[in-house]
Amino acid sequence: DTAVSQTPKYLVTQMGNDKSIKCEQNLGHDTMYWYKQDSKKFLKIMFSYNNKELIINETVPNRFSPKSPDKAHLNLHINSLELGDSAVYFCASSQGTSGRALVYNEQFFGPGTRLTVL
Amino acid sequence: AQKITQTQPGMFVQEKEAVTLDCTYDTSDQSYGLFWYKQPSSGEMIFLIYQGSYDEQNATEGRYSLNFQKARKSANLVISASQLGDSAMYFCAMREGLQGAQKLVFGQGTRLTINP
């Protein structure tokens, strides 16, 4: 009964390849996010989807393309991988559209995907 | 400009002592939220505590409390009676953005080590 799950947990690939990371939440939340944690542990938001609609896109290279087939899933596809893409990618979800949930906006994080580009 | 500042890159504390992790923030919003997350060596992000800008009382969750000083824009995390399992990275974060487009902005983190 994992709340937010990501696959794969580890991803090692060569420069120039295309890869995808999948995220699923079973919390019934309507908002999902992708965050990137760099080698210095700094966490920064990349994207946010609300009800399958892209809400936040934080100056991320267009090699990164999120896709939300439904409210429970938010996948991240990365084209032409570069060395600098090596990081831990976290998916998160929240129920943040009204009332206390809107104000609170606690985000539940997945376990992370460690991407290593060689 | 850094919106969330954690000035302690690392802290070392003896087991059973209390520890305060510092966090200052910068915002012009009247309504905002402040969070603390714990990231153990296994890598997952664990929510610890939340403080809303309009909350009059400091938040508490078990051994965790948040020392919220609004005028000083600080939201320090206090861990009482520290345990070895508290050793981890700790991140302060602020919720910002408009309705439906909110995000968390994180500080640089503090690595806490509890010594036996």
Short mmCIF file of N, CA, C and O in Angstrom, two decimals, chain A residues 3-49:
data_model
loop_
_atom_site.label_atom_id
_atom_site.label_comp_id
_atom_site.label_asym_id
_atom_site.label_seq_id
_atom_site.Cartn_x
_atom_site.Cartn_y
_atom_site.Cartn_z
N ALA A 3 2.17 4.80 -1.01
CA ALA A 3 1.40 5.99 -1.34
C ALA A 3 1.83 6.56 -2.70
O ALA A 3 1.01 6.76 -3.58
N VAL A 4 3.12 6.85 -2.83
CA VAL A 4 3.68 7.36 -4.08
C VAL A 4 4.83 6.44 -4.46
O VAL A 4 5.78 6.27 -3.69
N SER A 5 4.71 5.85 -5.63
CA SER A 5 5.74 4.91 -6.07
C SER A 5 6.38 5.40 -7.36
O SER A 5 5.74 6.07 -8.18
N GLN A 6 7.65 5.06 -7.51
CA GLN A 6 8.39 5.44 -8.71
C GLN A 6 9.14 4.23 -9.23
O GLN A 6 9.66 3.42 -8.45
N THR A 7 9.23 4.13 -10.54
CA THR A 7 10.06 3.10 -11.15
C THR A 7 10.81 3.70 -12.32
O THR A 7 10.28 4.52 -13.08
N PRO A 8 12.08 3.32 -12.50
CA PRO A 8 12.84 2.44 -11.61
C PRO A 8 13.43 3.21 -10.43
O PRO A 8 13.36 4.43 -10.41
N LYS A 9 14.01 2.51 -9.50
CA LYS A 9 14.67 3.18 -8.38
C LYS A 9 16.07 3.65 -8.77
O LYS A 9 16.55 4.68 -8.30
N TYR A 10 16.72 2.88 -9.63
CA TYR A 10 18.03 3.25 -10.15
C TYR A 10 17.99 3.14 -11.68
O TYR A 10 17.37 2.23 -12.22
N LEU A 11 18.68 4.08 -12.31
CA LEU A 11 18.71 4.11 -13.77
C LEU A 11 20.10 4.56 -14.19
O LEU A 11 20.51 5.69 -13.88
N VAL A 12 20.82 3.69 -14.84
CA VAL A 12 22.16 4.01 -15.35
C VAL A 12 22.11 3.91 -16.86
O VAL A 12 21.67 2.89 -17.40
N THR A 13 22.57 4.95 -17.54
CA THR A 13 22.43 4.97 -18.99
C THR A 13 23.55 5.80 -19.61
O THR A 13 24.28 6.53 -18.93
N GLN A 14 23.67 5.68 -20.90
CA GLN A 14 24.70 6.41 -21.62
C GLN A 14 24.18 7.77 -22.08
O GLN A 14 22.97 7.95 -22.31
N MET A 15 25.10 8.70 -22.23
CA MET A 15 24.78 10.01 -22.79
C MET A 15 24.10 9.84 -24.14
O MET A 15 24.48 8.96 -24.93
N GLY A 16 23.11 10.67 -24.38
CA GLY A 16 22.44 10.64 -25.66
C GLY A 16 21.21 9.75 -25.72
O GLY A 16 20.39 9.86 -26.64
N ASN A 17 21.09 8.86 -24.74
CA ASN A 17 19.92 7.97 -24.72
C ASN A 17 18.66 8.71 -24.27
O ASN A 17 18.71 9.80 -23.70
N ASP A 18 17.51 8.06 -24.53
CA ASP A 18 16.22 8.55 -24.05
C ASP A 18 15.72 7.58 -22.99
O ASP A 18 15.77 6.37 -23.18
N LYS A 19 15.22 8.14 -21.88
CA LYS A 19 14.73 7.28 -20.80
C LYS A 19 13.48 7.88 -20.18
O LYS A 19 13.23 9.09 -20.27
N SER A 20 12.72 7.01 -19.50
CA SER A 20 11.51 7.45 -18.81
C SER A 20 11.51 6.99 -17.37
O SER A 20 12.03 5.91 -17.05
N ILE A 21 10.91 7.81 -16.52
CA ILE A 21 10.68 7.46 -15.12
C ILE A 21 9.18 7.54 -14.88
O ILE A 21 8.53 8.50 -15.31
N LYS A 22 8.65 6.51 -14.22
CA LYS A 22 7.21 6.47 -14.00
C LYS A 22 6.88 6.76 -12.55
O LYS A 22 7.64 6.42 -11.64
N CYS A 23 5.75 7.40 -12.34
CA CYS A 23 5.30 7.72 -10.99
C CYS A 23 3.81 7.45 -10.90
O CYS A 23 3.03 7.80 -11.79
N GLU A 24 3.42 6.84 -9.77
CA GLU A 24 2.01 6.56 -9.52
C GLU A 24 1.69 6.87 -8.07
O GLU A 24 2.48 6.58 -7.18
N GLN A 25 0.54 7.48 -7.82
CA GLN A 25 0.09 7.70 -6.44
C GLN A 25 -1.30 7.13 -6.26
O GLN A 25 -2.14 7.24 -7.15
N ASN A 26 -1.51 6.51 -5.09
CA ASN A 26 -2.81 5.91 -4.79
C ASN A 26 -3.51 6.65 -3.65
O ASN A 26 -4.31 6.06 -2.93
N LEU A 27 -3.19 7.94 -3.53
CA LEU A 27 -3.76 8.75 -2.45
C LEU A 27 -4.99 9.52 -2.88
O LEU A 27 -5.59 10.22 -2.07
N GLY A 28 -5.33 9.42 -4.15
CA GLY A 28 -6.47 10.17 -4.65
C GLY A 28 -6.19 11.66 -4.81
O GLY A 28 -7.11 12.46 -4.92
N HIS A 29 -4.93 12.02 -4.82
CA HIS A 29 -4.57 13.43 -4.95
C HIS A 29 -4.79 13.92 -6.38
O HIS A 29 -4.79 13.14 -7.34
N ASP A 30 -4.94 15.24 -6.51
CA ASP A 30 -5.17 15.79 -7.85
C ASP A 30 -3.98 16.55 -8.40
O ASP A 30 -4.02 17.03 -9.52
N THR A 31 -2.93 16.68 -7.62
CA THR A 31 -1.75 17.42 -8.06
C THR A 31 -0.51 16.57 -7.89
O THR A 31 -0.31 15.95 -6.84
N MET A 32 0.31 16.54 -8.93
CA MET A 32 1.55 15.77 -8.88
C MET A 32 2.70 16.64 -9.35
O MET A 32 2.52 17.60 -10.09
N TYR A 33 3.91 16.28 -8.88
CA TYR A 33 5.09 17.11 -9.11
C TYR A 33 6.30 16.24 -9.46
O TYR A 33 6.37 15.08 -9.07
N TRP A 34 7.23 16.87 -10.14
CA TRP A 34 8.57 16.30 -10.28
C TRP A 34 9.57 17.31 -9.71
O TRP A 34 9.54 18.49 -10.04
N TYR A 35 10.45 16.78 -8.85
CA TYR A 35 11.55 17.57 -8.28
C TYR A 35 12.86 16.90 -8.67
O TYR A 35 12.94 15.68 -8.81
N LYS A 36 13.90 17.73 -8.78
CA LYS A 36 15.24 17.22 -9.05
C LYS A 36 16.14 17.56 -7.86
O LYS A 36 16.15 18.71 -7.39
N GLN A 37 16.87 16.55 -7.39
CA GLN A 37 17.84 16.78 -6.31
C GLN A 37 19.24 16.56 -6.87
O GLN A 37 19.58 15.44 -7.27
N ASP A 38 20.03 17.61 -6.89
CA ASP A 38 21.36 17.52 -7.50
C ASP A 38 22.37 16.90 -6.54
O ASP A 38 22.03 16.48 -5.42
N SER A 39 23.60 16.86 -6.99
CA SER A 39 24.66 16.18 -6.22
C SER A 39 24.94 16.87 -4.89
O SER A 39 25.49 16.27 -3.97
N LYS A 40 24.56 18.14 -4.78
CA LYS A 40 24.73 18.87 -3.53
C LYS A 40 23.48 18.80 -2.65
O LYS A 40 23.36 19.55 -1.69
N LYS A 41 22.58 17.93 -3.02
CA LYS A 41 21.36 17.68 -2.25
C LYS A 41 20.32 18.79 -2.39
O LYS A 41 19.35 18.80 -1.65
N PHE A 42 20.53 19.72 -3.30
CA PHE A 42 19.57 20.80 -3.46
C PHE A 42 18.36 20.32 -4.26
O PHE A 42 18.50 19.75 -5.34
N LEU A 43 17.17 20.55 -3.71
CA LEU A 43 15.92 20.11 -4.32
C LEU A 43 15.24 21.28 -5.01
O LEU A 43 15.03 22.33 -4.42
N LYS A 44 14.81 21.05 -6.26
CA LYS A 44 14.16 22.12 -7.00
C LYS A 44 13.02 21.54 -7.81
O LYS A 44 13.17 20.48 -8.42
N ILE A 45 11.92 22.24 -7.84
CA ILE A 45 10.78 21.75 -8.59
C ILE A 45 11.06 21.85 -10.08
O ILE A 45 11.75 22.76 -10.54
N MET A 46 10.54 20.88 -10.82
CA MET A 46 10.64 20.91 -12.27
C MET A 46 9.27 21.17 -12.88
O MET A 46 9.08 22.08 -13.69
N PHE A 47 8.31 20.34 -12.51
CA PHE A 47 6.97 20.41 -13.09
C PHE A 47 5.92 20.17 -12.02
O PHE A 47 6.17 19.51 -11.01
N SER A 48 4.72 20.68 -12.33
CA SER A 48 3.55 20.35 -11.52
C SER A 48 2.37 20.15 -12.45
O SER A 48 2.19 20.92 -13.41
N TYR A 49 1.59 19.12 -12.18
CA TYR A 49 0.37 18.83 -12.93
C TYR A 49 -0.81 18.84 -11.96
O TYR A 49 -0.74 18.26 -10.88
#
